[in-house]
Short mmCIF file of C-alpha atoms in Angstrom, two decimals:
data_model
loop_
_atom_site.label_atom_id
_atom_site.label_comp_id
_atom_site.label_asym_id
_atom_site.label_seq_id
_atom_site.Cartn_x
_atom_site.Cartn_y
_atom_site.Cartn_z
CA MET A 1 18.59 -9.31 16.55
CA LYS A 2 18.55 -9.55 13.10
CA PRO A 3 17.82 -6.33 11.16
CA ILE A 4 14.14 -4.62 11.08
CA GLU A 5 13.43 -4.54 7.52
CA LEU A 6 11.02 -2.03 5.79
CA CYS A 7 9.71 -3.59 2.62
CA ILE A 8 8.42 -1.39 -0.27
CA VAL A 9 7.64 -0.85 -3.87
CA GLY A 10 10.96 0.21 -5.49
CA GLY A 11 11.14 3.25 -8.19
CA ASN A 12 13.32 4.64 -11.05
CA ALA A 13 16.56 5.18 -10.15
CA ALA A 14 16.81 6.95 -13.72
CA SER A 15 14.48 9.75 -12.81
CA ASN A 16 15.33 9.63 -9.24
CA LEU A 17 11.91 8.44 -8.23
CA LEU A 18 12.73 6.35 -5.02
CA SER A 19 9.00 4.65 -5.16
CA MET A 20 6.65 3.71 -7.29
CA ASP A 21 4.03 3.89 -4.18
CA VAL A 22 3.47 7.46 -2.40
CA ASP A 23 2.66 5.37 0.65
CA CYS A 24 6.20 3.08 0.80
CA LEU A 25 7.75 6.65 -0.04
CA ALA A 26 6.25 8.26 2.84
CA ALA A 27 7.34 5.48 5.41
CA VAL A 28 10.74 5.52 4.29
CA THR A 29 11.34 9.49 4.48
CA TYR A 30 9.97 8.73 7.85
CA THR A 31 12.68 6.57 8.99
CA LYS A 32 15.19 9.14 7.64
CA PHE A 33 13.62 11.41 10.38
CA VAL A 34 13.63 8.78 12.99
CA ARG A 35 17.23 7.84 11.72
CA PRO A 36 17.61 4.39 12.73
CA PRO A 37 21.17 2.53 12.77
CA THR A 38 22.42 0.62 9.44
CA SER A 39 25.04 -1.15 10.81
CA ALA A 40 24.73 -3.77 13.60
CA ALA A 41 28.27 -1.65 15.08
CA LEU A 42 24.91 0.83 16.55
CA LEU A 43 22.74 -2.29 17.97
CA HIS A 44 23.12 -1.58 21.63
CA SER A 45 21.46 1.65 20.67
CA ALA A 46 18.61 0.88 18.96
CA PRO A 47 17.23 -1.93 16.43
CA VAL A 48 19.06 -1.83 13.13
CA LEU A 49 16.85 -1.39 9.92
CA SER A 50 17.12 -2.23 6.29
CA ILE A 51 15.22 -0.81 3.25
CA ASN A 52 13.89 -4.15 1.28
CA VAL A 53 12.53 -3.34 -2.02
CA CYS A 54 10.30 -6.78 -3.27
CA ASN A 55 8.13 -5.02 -5.30
CA ASN A 56 5.44 -7.80 -4.17
CA PRO A 57 2.19 -6.26 -2.55
CA TYR A 58 1.27 -10.31 -1.56
CA PHE A 59 4.22 -10.57 0.66
CA ALA A 60 1.62 -8.70 3.13
CA PRO A 61 -0.91 -9.86 5.10
CA THR A 62 -3.17 -7.72 3.61
CA GLY A 63 -1.51 -7.47 0.38
CA ALA A 64 -0.71 -4.03 0.12
CA LEU A 65 2.94 -2.33 0.96
CA PRO A 66 4.77 -0.33 3.03
CA ALA A 67 5.63 -3.43 5.16
CA LEU A 68 7.41 -3.51 8.24
CA VAL A 69 9.36 -7.39 9.12
CA VAL A 70 9.91 -7.82 12.74
CA PRO A 71 12.28 -10.68 13.45
CA PRO A 72 11.74 -12.38 17.25
CA PRO A 73 13.90 -11.51 19.31
CA VAL A 74 17.11 -13.68 20.03
CA GLU A 75 19.18 -14.23 23.12
CA PRO A 76 23.42 -13.07 22.67
CA ASP A 77 24.60 -16.37 23.18
CA ALA A 78 21.71 -17.97 20.57
CA THR A 79 22.44 -18.73 17.26
CA PRO A 80 20.39 -16.97 14.82
CA SER A 81 17.40 -18.65 13.17
CA PHE A 82 14.50 -17.82 11.71
CA HIS A 83 11.15 -19.30 11.57
CA ALA A 84 8.50 -17.79 9.58
CA GLU A 85 5.75 -18.30 12.22
CA ASP A 86 7.82 -16.01 14.06
CA VAL A 87 8.42 -13.41 11.91
CA GLN A 88 5.87 -10.54 12.81
CA VAL A 89 4.81 -8.41 9.46
CA VAL A 90 2.72 -5.32 9.91
CA SER A 91 1.85 -3.68 6.73
CA GLY A 92 0.25 -0.73 6.08
CA LEU A 93 1.39 3.49 6.25
CA GLU A 94 -0.16 3.68 9.73
CA PRO A 95 0.33 0.82 11.52
CA VAL A 96 3.73 1.03 10.09
CA LEU A 97 4.77 4.18 10.97
CA ASP A 98 3.18 3.39 14.86
CA ASN A 99 5.86 -0.01 14.73
CA LEU A 100 8.48 2.60 14.05
CA ARG A 101 7.64 4.70 16.86
CA GLY A 102 7.80 2.08 19.41
CA LEU A 103 11.14 0.31 18.02
CA TYR A 104 12.65 4.42 17.88
CA GLY A 105 11.07 6.25 20.46
CA ALA A 106 13.81 8.47 21.93
CA ARG A 107 15.18 9.14 18.13
CA ASP A 108 11.23 9.95 17.26
CA PRO A 109 10.63 13.94 16.09
CA ASP A 110 7.27 13.42 16.66
CA THR A 111 7.66 12.66 20.41
CA ILE A 112 9.56 15.82 20.71
CA LEU A 113 8.02 18.40 18.30
CA PHE A 114 4.79 17.51 20.27
CA SER A 115 6.17 16.79 23.53
CA PRO A 116 4.48 19.19 26.58
CA ASN A 117 7.93 20.44 27.68
CA SER A 118 9.26 21.29 24.17
CA ALA A 119 9.46 24.84 23.82
CA THR A 120 7.11 25.02 21.00
CA ASN A 121 3.12 25.52 21.52
CA ALA A 122 2.60 22.01 21.59
CA HIS A 123 -0.94 22.05 21.25
CA LEU A 124 -1.23 24.70 18.17
CA ILE A 125 1.66 22.73 16.21
CA SER A 126 -0.42 19.17 16.99
CA ALA A 127 -3.65 20.56 15.73
CA LYS A 128 -2.16 22.15 12.53
CA ALA A 129 0.09 18.68 12.11
CA ARG A 130 -3.27 16.89 12.15
CA ALA A 131 -5.07 19.24 9.78
CA PHE A 132 -2.43 19.28 7.03
CA ALA A 133 -2.21 15.41 7.37
CA SER A 134 -5.60 15.35 6.79
CA LEU A 135 -5.60 17.90 4.08
CA VAL A 136 -3.04 15.76 2.35
CA GLN A 137 -4.58 12.22 2.48
CA ASP A 138 -8.34 13.72 1.72
CA ALA A 139 -7.09 15.60 -1.47
CA LEU A 140 -3.61 15.73 -2.39
CA HIS A 141 -3.61 11.80 -2.42
CA ASP A 142 -5.95 11.13 -4.89
CA ALA A 143 -5.27 13.15 -7.75
CA VAL A 144 -1.55 11.80 -7.23
CA GLU A 145 -3.50 8.13 -7.45
CA TYR A 146 -5.56 9.17 -10.41
CA GLU A 147 -2.93 10.71 -12.38
CA GLN A 148 -0.85 7.65 -11.35
CA TRP A 149 -3.36 4.60 -12.31
CA CYS A 150 -6.60 6.00 -13.58
CA HIS A 151 -5.45 8.28 -16.50
CA PRO A 152 -5.27 6.46 -19.60
CA VAL A 153 -2.06 7.55 -21.07
CA ASN A 154 -0.15 7.74 -18.20
CA TYR A 155 -1.08 4.14 -16.88
CA THR A 156 -0.76 2.61 -20.40
CA THR A 157 2.75 4.01 -21.06
CA HIS A 158 4.11 4.86 -17.72
CA THR A 159 2.86 3.14 -14.71
CA ARG A 160 1.52 -0.66 -16.11
CA ARG A 161 5.27 -0.97 -18.18
CA TRP A 162 6.87 -0.31 -15.00
CA PHE A 163 5.19 -3.16 -12.92
CA ALA A 164 5.43 -5.26 -15.99
CA ASP A 165 9.14 -4.65 -16.17
CA HIS A 166 9.89 -4.90 -12.43
CA SER A 167 7.51 -7.41 -10.73
CA PRO A 168 7.65 -11.41 -11.46
CA PHE A 169 4.96 -13.32 -13.27
CA PRO A 170 1.88 -13.05 -12.63
CA LEU A 171 1.82 -10.28 -10.61
CA ASN A 172 3.10 -7.64 -13.48
CA TYR A 173 -0.10 -8.54 -14.94
CA LEU A 174 -2.57 -8.70 -11.89
CA VAL A 175 -1.43 -6.43 -9.48
CA PRO A 176 -1.84 -3.24 -11.74
CA ARG A 177 -4.96 -4.25 -12.78
CA GLN A 178 -6.43 -5.06 -9.30
CA ARG A 179 -4.61 -1.51 -7.99
CA ARG A 180 -6.31 0.59 -10.81
CA GLN A 181 -9.77 -0.87 -10.24
CA THR A 182 -9.58 -0.21 -6.65
CA VAL A 183 -8.59 3.66 -6.91
CA LEU A 184 -11.42 4.10 -9.93
CA ASP A 185 -13.81 2.56 -7.83
CA ARG A 186 -12.89 5.11 -4.77
CA LEU A 187 -12.78 7.90 -6.91
CA VAL A 188 -16.55 7.20 -8.22
CA LEU A 189 -17.65 6.97 -5.04
CA LYS A 190 -15.73 9.74 -3.33
CA TYR A 191 -16.15 12.19 -6.25
CA PRO A 192 -19.97 11.68 -7.89
CA GLU A 193 -21.02 13.95 -10.52
CA PRO A 194 -21.56 17.17 -9.47
CA ASP A 195 -25.19 17.13 -7.73
CA GLY A 196 -23.68 18.29 -4.51
CA ASP A 197 -20.51 19.79 -3.26
CA THR A 198 -20.61 19.18 0.43
CA ALA A 199 -17.06 17.43 0.01
CA THR A 200 -15.23 20.72 -1.29
CA SER A 201 -17.50 22.95 1.16
CA SER A 202 -15.76 21.15 4.04
CA LEU A 203 -12.09 21.03 2.48
CA ARG A 204 -12.44 25.13 1.91
CA SER A 205 -13.39 25.56 5.28
CA LEU A 206 -10.51 23.30 6.93
CA ILE A 207 -8.19 25.18 4.39
CA GLY A 208 -9.60 28.47 5.71
CA ALA A 209 -8.52 27.09 9.17
CA LEU A 210 -5.07 26.32 8.18
CA THR A 211 -4.83 29.93 6.76
CA GLY A 212 -6.18 31.73 9.56
CA SER A 213 -4.13 31.55 12.96
CA SER A 214 -7.04 32.01 15.18
CA SER A 215 -9.08 29.26 14.30
CA ALA A 216 -6.46 27.21 14.07
CA ALA A 217 -5.44 27.82 17.51
CA SER A 218 -8.83 27.65 18.83
CA SER A 219 -8.65 24.00 17.35
CA GLY A 220 -5.38 23.58 18.37
CA GLN A 221 -6.91 23.60 22.55
CA SER A 222 -9.09 21.01 22.06
CA ALA A 223 -6.40 18.37 20.24
CA SER A 224 -4.83 15.90 21.88
CA SER A 225 -1.59 14.98 21.57
CA SER A 226 -2.47 11.10 21.17
CA SER A 227 -4.93 11.30 18.26
CA ARG A 228 -2.86 13.18 16.22
CA PHE A 229 -1.81 10.35 13.94
CA SER A 230 -5.78 9.46 13.79
CA LEU A 231 -6.28 11.11 10.20
CA LEU A 232 -4.09 9.05 8.62
CA GLN A 233 -6.94 6.87 8.45
CA SER A 234 -8.99 9.49 7.37
CA ARG A 235 -8.18 7.96 3.59
CA PRO A 236 -10.90 5.05 2.97
CA ALA A 237 -8.93 1.70 3.28
CA GLN A 238 -8.84 -0.33 -0.28
CA SER A 239 -10.53 -3.09 1.02
CA THR A 240 -13.64 -1.24 3.00
CA VAL A 241 -15.57 -0.18 -0.12
CA ALA A 242 -18.85 -1.79 -0.01
CA ALA A 243 -19.66 -3.99 -2.90
CA SER A 244 -22.83 -2.92 -3.38
CA ASP A 245 -21.97 0.86 -3.50
CA VAL A 246 -19.49 -0.44 -6.25
CA ALA A 247 -21.81 -2.46 -8.05
CA SER A 248 -24.36 0.84 -7.97
CA HIS A 249 -21.95 2.33 -10.41
CA THR A 250 -20.74 -0.38 -12.43
CA HIS A 251 -22.91 1.04 -15.35
CA SER A 252 -20.80 4.24 -15.06
CA LEU A 253 -17.19 5.18 -14.25
CA HIS A 254 -17.24 8.59 -14.31
CA PHE A 255 -16.78 11.02 -11.74
CA ASP A 256 -16.07 14.95 -11.55
CA GLU A 257 -12.51 15.07 -12.18
CA GLU A 258 -12.79 19.22 -12.07
CA ARG A 259 -13.60 19.02 -8.46
CA LEU A 260 -10.44 16.60 -7.56
CA TYR A 261 -8.31 18.74 -9.66
CA ARG A 262 -9.44 22.00 -7.79
CA ASN A 263 -9.57 20.55 -4.29
CA ALA A 264 -5.46 19.23 -5.04
CA ARG A 265 -5.10 22.90 -6.35
CA GLU A 266 -6.04 24.28 -2.88
CA ALA A 267 -4.01 21.44 -1.23
CA LEU A 268 -1.14 22.68 -2.90
CA LEU A 269 -1.91 26.47 -2.11
CA ALA A 270 -2.35 25.73 1.55
CA ILE A 271 1.01 23.98 1.55
CA SER A 272 2.69 26.72 -0.25
CA GLN A 273 1.54 29.40 2.04
CA GLN A 274 2.45 27.13 5.09
CA LEU A 275 5.96 26.51 3.86
CA GLY A 276 6.71 30.10 2.96
CA ARG A 277 5.74 31.32 6.05
CA ASP A 278 7.29 28.77 9.23
CA GLY A 279 10.72 28.11 7.70
CA ARG A 280 12.52 24.73 6.83
CA PHE A 281 9.93 22.24 7.26
CA LEU A 282 6.01 22.29 7.07
CA LEU A 283 5.56 23.50 10.90
CA GLY A 284 9.30 25.04 11.79
CA ASP A 285 12.61 23.72 12.16
CA HIS A 286 12.01 20.28 13.28
CA PRO A 287 10.27 17.47 10.77
CA CYS A 288 7.66 15.29 11.45
CA TYR A 289 5.40 13.13 10.27
CA VAL A 290 3.22 15.51 7.83
CA ASP A 291 6.48 16.17 6.58
CA ALA A 292 7.01 12.82 5.49
CA LEU A 293 3.45 12.78 3.86
CA VAL A 294 4.11 16.20 2.08
CA PHE A 295 7.21 15.48 0.80
CA ALA A 296 6.61 11.62 -0.54
CA HIS A 297 3.65 13.25 -2.34
CA LEU A 298 5.41 16.48 -3.87
CA HIS A 299 8.31 14.00 -4.57
CA MET A 300 5.99 11.81 -6.48
CA ILE A 301 4.33 14.94 -8.62
CA PHE A 302 8.25 16.00 -9.38
CA ASN A 303 9.75 12.64 -10.31
CA SER A 304 7.42 10.65 -12.11
CA LYS A 305 7.93 12.12 -15.15
CA LEU A 306 4.36 11.43 -16.04
CA PRO A 307 3.27 11.80 -20.00
CA SER A 308 0.19 14.21 -18.71
CA SER A 309 0.40 16.01 -15.58
CA ARG A 310 -1.60 18.72 -14.61
CA LEU A 311 -0.83 18.10 -11.39
CA ALA A 312 2.91 18.61 -11.89
CA GLU A 313 2.08 21.90 -13.78
CA THR A 314 0.05 23.40 -11.46
CA ALA A 315 2.91 22.41 -8.12
CA ARG A 316 5.87 23.68 -10.35
CA SER A 317 4.04 27.31 -10.06
CA TYR A 318 4.65 27.34 -6.36
CA ASN A 319 8.51 28.10 -6.02
CA PRO A 320 8.09 27.31 -1.88
CA LEU A 321 7.17 23.63 -2.86
CA VAL A 322 10.06 23.05 -5.54
CA ARG A 323 12.28 24.49 -2.94
CA TYR A 324 11.13 22.01 -0.06
CA CYS A 325 11.48 18.91 -2.21
CA GLU A 326 14.57 19.54 -3.64
CA ARG A 327 16.07 20.63 0.05
CA MET A 328 14.64 17.61 1.62
CA TYR A 329 15.97 15.08 -1.64
CA ALA A 330 19.43 16.45 -1.16
CA SER A 331 19.43 16.16 2.32
CA LEU A 332 17.87 12.77 2.50
CA PHE A 333 18.35 10.63 -0.18
CA ALA A 334 20.98 11.78 -2.89
CA SER A 335 23.74 9.54 -1.18
CA ASP A 336 21.69 6.55 -1.47
CA ILE A 337 19.31 6.84 -4.57
CA SER A 338 20.49 3.34 -6.26
CA THR A 339 19.12 1.56 -3.16
CA TYR A 340 15.33 2.18 -4.37
CA GLY A 341 16.15 1.05 -7.73
CA ALA A 342 16.93 -2.83 -7.19
CA VAL A 343 14.79 -5.86 -6.00
CA THR A 344 16.49 -6.97 -2.61
CA THR A 345 16.18 -10.45 -1.17
CA SER A 346 16.70 -10.81 3.13
CA GLU A 347 16.40 -13.38 5.34
CA ALA A 348 12.87 -13.08 6.82
CA GLN A 349 11.24 -12.85 3.19
CA SER A 350 12.88 -15.95 2.29
CA ALA A 351 11.53 -17.81 5.59
CA ILE A 352 7.74 -16.77 4.88
CA ASP A 353 8.22 -17.87 0.95
CA GLU A 354 9.41 -20.93 2.06
CA LYS A 355 6.47 -21.28 4.04
CA ARG A 356 4.14 -20.32 1.55
CA LEU A 357 6.24 -22.90 -0.88
CA LEU A 358 5.17 -25.89 1.16
CA ARG A 359 1.91 -24.97 1.86
CA THR A 360 1.96 -24.82 -2.38
CA ARG A 361 3.52 -28.07 -2.72
CA ALA A 362 1.45 -29.98 0.01
CA TRP A 363 -1.84 -28.92 -1.95
CA GLN A 364 -0.08 -30.12 -5.05
CA PHE A 365 1.10 -33.17 -3.31
CA GLY A 366 -2.94 -33.65 -1.89
CA LEU A 367 -4.14 -33.08 -5.26
CA ALA A 368 -1.72 -35.61 -6.92
CA SER A 369 -2.87 -37.96 -4.40
CA ILE A 370 -6.01 -38.20 -5.24
CA VAL A 371 -5.70 -38.36 -9.20
CA SER A 372 -3.49 -40.93 -8.71
CA THR A 373 -5.75 -42.79 -6.39
CA ILE A 374 -8.51 -42.53 -9.02
CA ALA A 375 -6.44 -44.03 -11.63
CA TYR A 376 -5.29 -46.89 -9.50
CA LEU A 377 -8.87 -47.73 -9.17
CA PHE A 378 -9.57 -47.64 -12.86
CA LEU A 379 -6.72 -49.33 -14.01
CA SER A 380 -6.62 -52.22 -11.92
CA GLY A 381 -10.31 -53.34 -12.58
CA GLN A 382 -11.58 -52.40 -9.45
CA VAL A 383 -13.97 -50.11 -10.99
CA VAL A 384 -15.23 -50.06 -14.16
CA ILE A 385 -17.53 -48.39 -16.35
CA SER A 386 -18.95 -50.05 -19.52
CA ALA A 387 -21.94 -49.69 -21.89
CA ALA A 388 -24.45 -52.46 -22.38
CA ASP A 389 -27.49 -52.73 -24.36
CA ASP A 390 -31.05 -53.00 -23.31
CA ASP A 391 -31.25 -56.74 -24.05
CA ASP A 392 -28.88 -57.08 -20.88
CA ASP A 393 -31.48 -55.34 -18.46
CA ASP A 394 -33.90 -58.38 -18.77
CA ASP A 395 -31.36 -61.15 -18.03
CA GLY A 396 -31.48 -60.43 -14.30
CA ASN A 397 -28.06 -60.17 -14.17
CA ALA A 398 -25.62 -58.70 -11.35
CA HIS A 399 -25.26 -55.53 -13.28
CA ALA A 400 -26.71 -52.53 -12.46
CA GLY A 401 -27.85 -50.69 -15.57
CA VAL A 402 -29.36 -47.16 -15.65
CA ALA A 403 -31.26 -45.81 -18.97
CA LEU A 404 -30.32 -42.71 -19.61
CA ASP A 405 -33.43 -41.71 -21.66
CA ASP A 406 -36.48 -43.60 -22.71
CA ASP A 407 -35.18 -43.02 -26.61
CA ASP A 408 -31.67 -43.75 -26.12
CA ASP A 409 -30.27 -47.52 -26.86
CA GLU A 410 -27.76 -47.71 -24.53
CA ALA A 411 -27.15 -47.72 -20.84
CA VAL A 412 -24.02 -47.24 -18.60
CA ASP A 413 -23.12 -50.36 -16.89
CA VAL A 414 -20.87 -49.76 -13.13
CA GLU A 415 -18.74 -52.92 -11.97
CA MET A 416 -17.54 -53.30 -9.04
#
């Protein structure tokens, strides 16, 4: 079986930034927890996984990375070959994580940590994991994307420039503009001008539940392990914003920036308190998918090197967050940072690109055939368009003359 490929947006090796996309970074971090084999010598134990830095979101069916490319199974004695229709491409953070769990179930740290047979309180740990995942996705993710895509100085001097240098034409112009507008539309809908603060009050009640062990324990009794990943969907999808809602805000793209930063500060405080309480990882001595989410956002905050970042200033004031990010990076990525800086090409991606190229050439051939047929009809004289005087209309000839207007002196004749 050919290696399974995780397609991501690349980063900047000079600043030790692993990826310019926080979801891609979370997916890569989770693969480090699963620890799939990276050599064909270990193929008998689990499928081989490779990282493919492609910087092309349109490679995925949904137009967003990360994407997981799963080639078709190959018989041991058969000659491996790729056909685009046989390659399975899964895109989006949650589907990618679900597929990784299915492929590497025995190595999945979530299965071990949340198992009823584990030594930990599975219900309590599962409830806290779901709560922290919701906190990161609802509050911290918005602030990270705002500073990266919507802040005027950061977007102009950092984000747009990076994509212009690392993406092929015309994606280097299209992707930053579309992504910026998508993030801005979502923030306008989610953080309207202050005429109500229900979202903030609900977020604070969630943070209160995280900091209070009794409420967390009560919520843990009703939480099911099978639904612990559903809160990854709490962040609105890029394509689910209603057009009518966006249109109602086109006259004003202002939103409550202070509420966005306030929510992010409270989320950072809750995460810092949890890290200072439990130990090496967010929920104890073993990692889980929430650690991938938290590390991805903290790494983006600390290593993006944005010209203006209130979020980085706030995060650096919490020593547990700084130590956690440094420890995770040193243990997981320090040895292979160069892997995430350059664009790579894979056999599976080449097969899919070839299919798209053939489809484009088919359209071009069809258009060229139509144009050539029309040109032949005119050049061979089978279709003639000529101008005739009004006197020709009274001769009773076979010409078909059509007057354009009563004031016009000419008509158009068509001869077949």
